[in-house]
Amino acid sequence: MRAPDWLTARPVAHRGLHDISRGIVENMPGAVQAAIAGNFSIEVDIQLSADGEAMVHHDHALGRLTEATGEVVSKTAAELKAVKFKDTDERMMSLSDLCAMVAGRVPLVIEVKSHFGGDRKLVKRMAEVLASYDGPAVGMSFDPDQVLALRELLPSRPRGIVAQRTYEDDYWAKLTQPQRDSMLYLRHGFQTQPHFVAFRVDDLPAPAPWIARNLFGCALLGWTVRTPEQRTRVGQYADQMIFEGFVP
């Protein structure tokens, strides 16, 4: 169940090689181009639009980076592409736009964002886009159901689970306790059968990713590396890092 060697061959730029001080915004074309120029793999996030398109954006809601507000899923792809972002004249891309830009030059690590409601339309659209893409690309998600969808709808592409030691912080408060419990200890692994695990770097070492890596052969990525101490930790306990805020 191990991922291909190219996944761990080079550091992975978190949301592209962004640097807001230079006007390079996360998940935007400039961040993608900067990562390509540095020969880094690129991690991006995708969200579902109202008309079923896979859009490259991290947050469920607009506003943190944009002048517009509202839920991403409530707007069409055309409306999202028209949204103005702060600190840049660039616009939101679709997954198709991203693939056309990267054109196989570096690997893509695509995180499927989820509302944890069982909707698989985003993975379905991702599968449609990647069916005609020849470059190296993997999918991953925090949501075990989305990883299972990747296994069922996109079996030819490596898949991974994004995980951490616990899910009791405020970010996960929207989930029920059974949902949070189902994510613990990678206990869904025999069903989802991930090829790799992306684990929160500050939670390493931990038993579950150790078992996945050493007993089941899964590649292990550490996220998100921002400090020298975190980089050292990844070097000790993982195969590669997902990084931001510096250039390795």
Short mmCIF file of C-alpha atoms in Angstrom, two decimals:
data_model
loop_
_atom_site.label_atom_id
_atom_site.label_comp_id
_atom_site.label_asym_id
_atom_site.label_seq_id
_atom_site.Cartn_x
_atom_site.Cartn_y
_atom_site.Cartn_z
CA MET A 1 0.00 0.00 0.00
CA ARG A 2 2.99 2.31 -0.34
CA ALA A 3 2.85 5.46 -2.45
CA PRO A 4 5.16 5.89 -5.46
CA ASP A 5 8.68 7.10 -4.77
CA TRP A 6 8.04 10.44 -6.48
CA LEU A 7 5.68 11.46 -3.68
CA THR A 8 8.51 11.61 -1.16
CA ALA A 9 11.35 12.53 -3.50
CA ARG A 10 11.02 16.29 -2.92
CA PRO A 11 9.47 18.62 -0.32
CA VAL A 12 5.82 19.52 -0.80
CA ALA A 13 4.93 23.24 -0.89
CA HIS A 14 1.83 23.77 1.27
CA ARG A 15 -0.80 25.53 -0.88
CA GLY A 16 1.99 26.32 -3.31
CA LEU A 17 5.12 28.33 -2.58
CA HIS A 18 3.21 31.35 -1.32
CA ASP A 19 4.64 34.46 0.29
CA ILE A 20 2.12 37.18 1.08
CA SER A 21 4.92 39.71 1.65
CA ARG A 22 5.68 39.40 -2.07
CA GLY A 23 2.03 39.30 -3.11
CA ILE A 24 2.05 35.53 -3.71
CA VAL A 25 -1.20 34.20 -2.24
CA GLU A 26 -1.83 30.58 -1.25
CA ASN A 27 -3.48 28.31 -3.83
CA MET A 28 -3.15 31.04 -6.48
CA PRO A 29 -1.37 30.69 -9.86
CA GLY A 30 1.67 32.63 -8.62
CA ALA A 31 2.18 30.19 -5.74
CA VAL A 32 1.93 27.29 -8.16
CA GLN A 33 4.42 28.83 -10.58
CA ALA A 34 6.86 29.58 -7.75
CA ALA A 35 6.72 25.96 -6.58
CA ILE A 36 7.32 24.71 -10.11
CA ALA A 37 10.31 27.06 -10.44
CA GLY A 38 11.71 25.63 -7.20
CA ASN A 39 11.04 22.05 -8.33
CA PHE A 40 8.80 21.35 -5.35
CA SER A 41 5.71 19.18 -5.27
CA ILE A 42 2.55 21.21 -4.75
CA GLU A 43 -0.16 20.65 -2.15
CA VAL A 44 -3.48 22.33 -2.93
CA ASP A 45 -7.00 22.18 -1.55
CA ILE A 46 -10.15 21.71 -3.58
CA GLN A 47 -13.71 22.72 -2.76
CA LEU A 48 -16.97 21.98 -4.57
CA SER A 49 -18.78 24.82 -6.36
CA ALA A 50 -22.55 25.11 -6.62
CA ASP A 51 -22.44 23.73 -10.17
CA GLY A 52 -20.22 20.76 -9.37
CA GLU A 53 -16.79 22.11 -10.29
CA ALA A 54 -13.63 21.38 -8.29
CA MET A 55 -12.19 24.75 -7.29
CA VAL A 56 -8.73 25.35 -5.78
CA HIS A 57 -9.39 26.99 -2.41
CA HIS A 58 -8.80 26.05 1.21
CA ASP A 59 -11.54 27.64 3.30
CA HIS A 60 -15.17 26.58 3.13
CA ALA A 61 -16.14 30.26 3.30
CA LEU A 62 -14.82 33.26 1.44
CA GLY A 63 -13.55 36.27 3.37
CA ARG A 64 -10.16 35.47 4.91
CA LEU A 65 -8.34 36.08 1.63
CA THR A 66 -11.07 37.63 -0.48
CA GLU A 67 -13.12 40.79 -0.71
CA ALA A 68 -16.24 38.68 -1.21
CA THR A 69 -17.98 36.60 1.47
CA GLY A 70 -20.25 33.55 1.48
CA GLU A 71 -19.86 29.80 1.31
CA VAL A 72 -17.80 28.48 -1.60
CA VAL A 73 -20.35 25.73 -2.24
CA SER A 74 -23.09 28.33 -2.70
CA LYS A 75 -21.41 29.96 -5.72
CA THR A 76 -20.88 28.72 -9.27
CA ALA A 77 -17.43 28.23 -10.74
CA ALA A 78 -17.88 31.37 -12.85
CA GLU A 79 -18.84 33.39 -9.78
CA LEU A 80 -15.84 32.06 -7.83
CA LYS A 81 -13.45 32.86 -10.67
CA ALA A 82 -14.73 36.44 -10.57
CA VAL A 83 -14.06 36.88 -6.85
CA LYS A 84 -11.44 39.50 -6.03
CA PHE A 85 -8.65 38.45 -3.69
CA LYS A 86 -6.76 40.72 -1.32
CA ASP A 87 -3.12 41.51 -2.17
CA THR A 88 -3.29 40.05 -5.68
CA ASP A 89 -4.96 40.51 -9.03
CA GLU A 90 -5.06 36.74 -9.54
CA ARG A 91 -8.26 34.72 -9.43
CA MET A 92 -9.35 31.33 -8.13
CA MET A 93 -8.54 28.36 -10.36
CA SER A 94 -10.45 25.20 -11.07
CA LEU A 95 -8.66 21.88 -10.79
CA SER A 96 -8.66 21.74 -14.59
CA ASP A 97 -6.93 25.14 -14.69
CA LEU A 98 -4.34 23.89 -12.21
CA CYS A 99 -3.61 20.74 -14.18
CA ALA A 100 -3.21 22.74 -17.37
CA MET A 101 -0.75 25.07 -15.62
CA VAL A 102 1.36 22.36 -13.98
CA ALA A 103 1.28 20.04 -17.00
CA GLY A 104 3.04 17.22 -15.16
CA ARG A 105 6.18 19.17 -14.33
CA VAL A 106 5.94 18.45 -10.58
CA PRO A 107 3.67 16.18 -8.51
CA LEU A 108 0.31 17.42 -7.22
CA VAL A 109 -0.94 16.53 -3.75
CA ILE A 110 -4.64 17.36 -3.80
CA GLU A 111 -6.54 17.63 -0.52
CA VAL A 112 -10.28 17.04 -0.84
CA LYS A 113 -12.01 19.38 1.62
CA SER A 114 -15.12 17.93 3.16
CA HIS A 115 -18.26 19.00 5.00
CA PHE A 116 -18.45 15.44 6.41
CA GLY A 117 -21.92 14.94 5.02
CA GLY A 118 -21.26 11.99 2.74
CA ASP A 119 -21.40 13.97 -0.51
CA ARG A 120 -18.95 12.52 -3.04
CA LYS A 121 -19.53 14.92 -5.93
CA LEU A 122 -16.17 16.61 -5.40
CA VAL A 123 -14.21 13.36 -5.72
CA LYS A 124 -16.33 12.44 -8.74
CA ARG A 125 -15.37 15.69 -10.45
CA MET A 126 -11.74 15.23 -9.43
CA ALA A 127 -11.77 11.78 -11.02
CA GLU A 128 -13.18 13.23 -14.24
CA VAL A 129 -10.46 15.88 -14.41
CA LEU A 130 -7.58 13.54 -13.58
CA ALA A 131 -8.77 10.94 -16.08
CA SER A 132 -7.22 13.08 -18.83
CA TYR A 133 -4.20 14.24 -16.80
CA ASP A 134 -0.92 12.38 -17.35
CA GLY A 135 1.10 14.04 -14.61
CA PRO A 136 1.84 12.63 -11.15
CA ALA A 137 -0.98 13.39 -8.72
CA VAL A 138 -2.39 11.97 -5.50
CA GLY A 139 -5.55 12.66 -3.51
CA MET A 140 -6.03 12.87 0.24
CA SER A 141 -8.55 14.02 2.83
CA PHE A 142 -9.19 14.22 6.56
CA ASP A 143 -12.58 12.62 5.92
CA PRO A 144 -12.32 8.81 5.77
CA ASP A 145 -15.43 8.68 3.57
CA GLN A 146 -13.73 10.90 0.99
CA VAL A 147 -10.64 8.66 1.07
CA LEU A 148 -12.95 5.70 0.50
CA ALA A 149 -14.48 7.63 -2.41
CA LEU A 150 -10.98 8.12 -3.81
CA ARG A 151 -10.43 4.38 -3.55
CA GLU A 152 -13.70 3.61 -5.35
CA LEU A 153 -13.86 6.42 -7.94
CA LEU A 154 -10.16 7.01 -8.58
CA PRO A 155 -8.48 3.64 -8.00
CA SER A 156 -5.61 4.32 -10.40
CA ARG A 157 -4.29 7.23 -8.31
CA PRO A 158 -2.51 6.91 -4.96
CA ARG A 159 -4.58 8.14 -2.01
CA GLY A 160 -3.80 9.27 1.49
CA ILE A 161 -5.37 10.20 4.78
CA VAL A 162 -4.63 13.51 6.53
CA ALA A 163 -4.59 12.95 10.27
CA GLN A 164 -3.56 14.14 13.70
CA ARG A 165 -3.38 12.64 17.16
CA THR A 166 -6.69 14.09 18.50
CA TYR A 167 -9.71 16.00 17.14
CA GLU A 168 -10.92 17.85 20.21
CA ASP A 169 -9.88 21.39 19.26
CA ASP A 170 -12.39 24.03 18.14
CA TYR A 171 -11.88 23.35 14.43
CA TRP A 172 -13.52 19.93 14.81
CA ALA A 173 -16.36 21.03 17.10
CA LYS A 174 -18.81 20.87 14.17
CA LEU A 175 -18.41 17.09 14.00
CA THR A 176 -20.21 14.64 16.23
CA GLN A 177 -18.22 12.64 18.74
CA PRO A 178 -18.70 9.43 16.73
CA GLN A 179 -17.34 11.22 13.64
CA ARG A 180 -14.29 12.42 15.54
CA ASP A 181 -13.77 9.00 17.08
CA SER A 182 -13.88 7.35 13.64
CA MET A 183 -10.85 9.41 12.60
CA LEU A 184 -8.68 8.40 15.55
CA TYR A 185 -5.73 6.03 15.24
CA LEU A 186 -6.24 5.55 11.47
CA ARG A 187 -8.75 2.84 12.44
CA HIS A 188 -10.45 3.12 9.04
CA GLY A 189 -7.26 2.03 7.27
CA PHE A 190 -8.34 -1.50 6.37
CA GLN A 191 -11.36 -0.02 4.58
CA THR A 192 -9.81 3.06 2.96
CA GLN A 193 -6.45 1.36 2.26
CA PRO A 194 -4.36 4.55 1.99
CA HIS A 195 -1.01 4.54 0.23
CA PHE A 196 0.31 7.32 2.44
CA VAL A 197 -0.43 9.26 5.62
CA ALA A 198 -0.04 13.01 6.07
CA PHE A 199 0.27 13.52 9.84
CA ARG A 200 0.52 16.70 11.89
CA VAL A 201 4.21 17.22 12.50
CA ASP A 202 3.88 18.31 16.13
CA ASP A 203 2.07 15.04 16.90
CA LEU A 204 4.99 12.91 15.70
CA PRO A 205 6.02 10.37 16.78
CA ALA A 206 2.72 8.58 17.31
CA PRO A 207 1.76 4.89 17.28
CA ALA A 208 -0.76 4.97 14.40
CA PRO A 209 1.48 6.56 11.75
CA TRP A 210 4.41 4.44 12.96
CA ILE A 211 2.37 1.29 12.37
CA ALA A 212 1.14 2.54 8.98
CA ARG A 213 4.69 3.32 7.89
CA ASN A 214 6.65 0.43 9.35
CA LEU A 215 4.16 -2.44 9.23
CA PHE A 216 1.98 -1.57 6.24
CA GLY A 217 4.51 0.31 4.10
CA CYS A 218 2.62 3.60 3.86
CA ALA A 219 4.69 6.68 3.09
CA LEU A 220 4.54 9.29 5.86
CA LEU A 221 4.43 13.05 5.28
CA GLY A 222 4.60 15.59 8.11
CA TRP A 223 2.45 18.76 7.95
CA THR A 224 2.82 21.70 8.17
CA VAL A 225 6.55 22.29 8.69
CA ARG A 226 7.36 25.95 9.44
CA THR A 227 10.31 25.86 11.87
CA PRO A 228 13.77 24.26 12.03
CA GLU A 229 12.59 22.16 14.98
CA GLN A 230 9.66 20.79 12.96
CA ARG A 231 11.96 20.05 10.05
CA THR A 232 14.22 18.06 12.35
CA ARG A 233 11.21 16.16 13.67
CA VAL A 234 10.12 15.23 10.13
CA GLY A 235 13.62 14.03 9.36
CA GLN A 236 13.48 11.73 12.38
CA TYR A 237 9.99 10.30 12.01
CA ALA A 238 8.65 10.78 8.45
CA ASP A 239 9.63 10.38 4.81
CA GLN A 240 9.01 13.94 3.63
CA MET A 241 7.58 17.29 4.69
CA ILE A 242 4.72 19.52 3.63
CA PHE A 243 6.17 22.98 4.33
CA GLU A 244 5.45 26.69 4.18
CA GLY A 245 7.06 29.97 5.17
CA PHE A 246 10.58 29.17 3.97
CA VAL A 247 12.40 27.66 1.01
CA PRO A 248 14.14 24.33 1.76
#
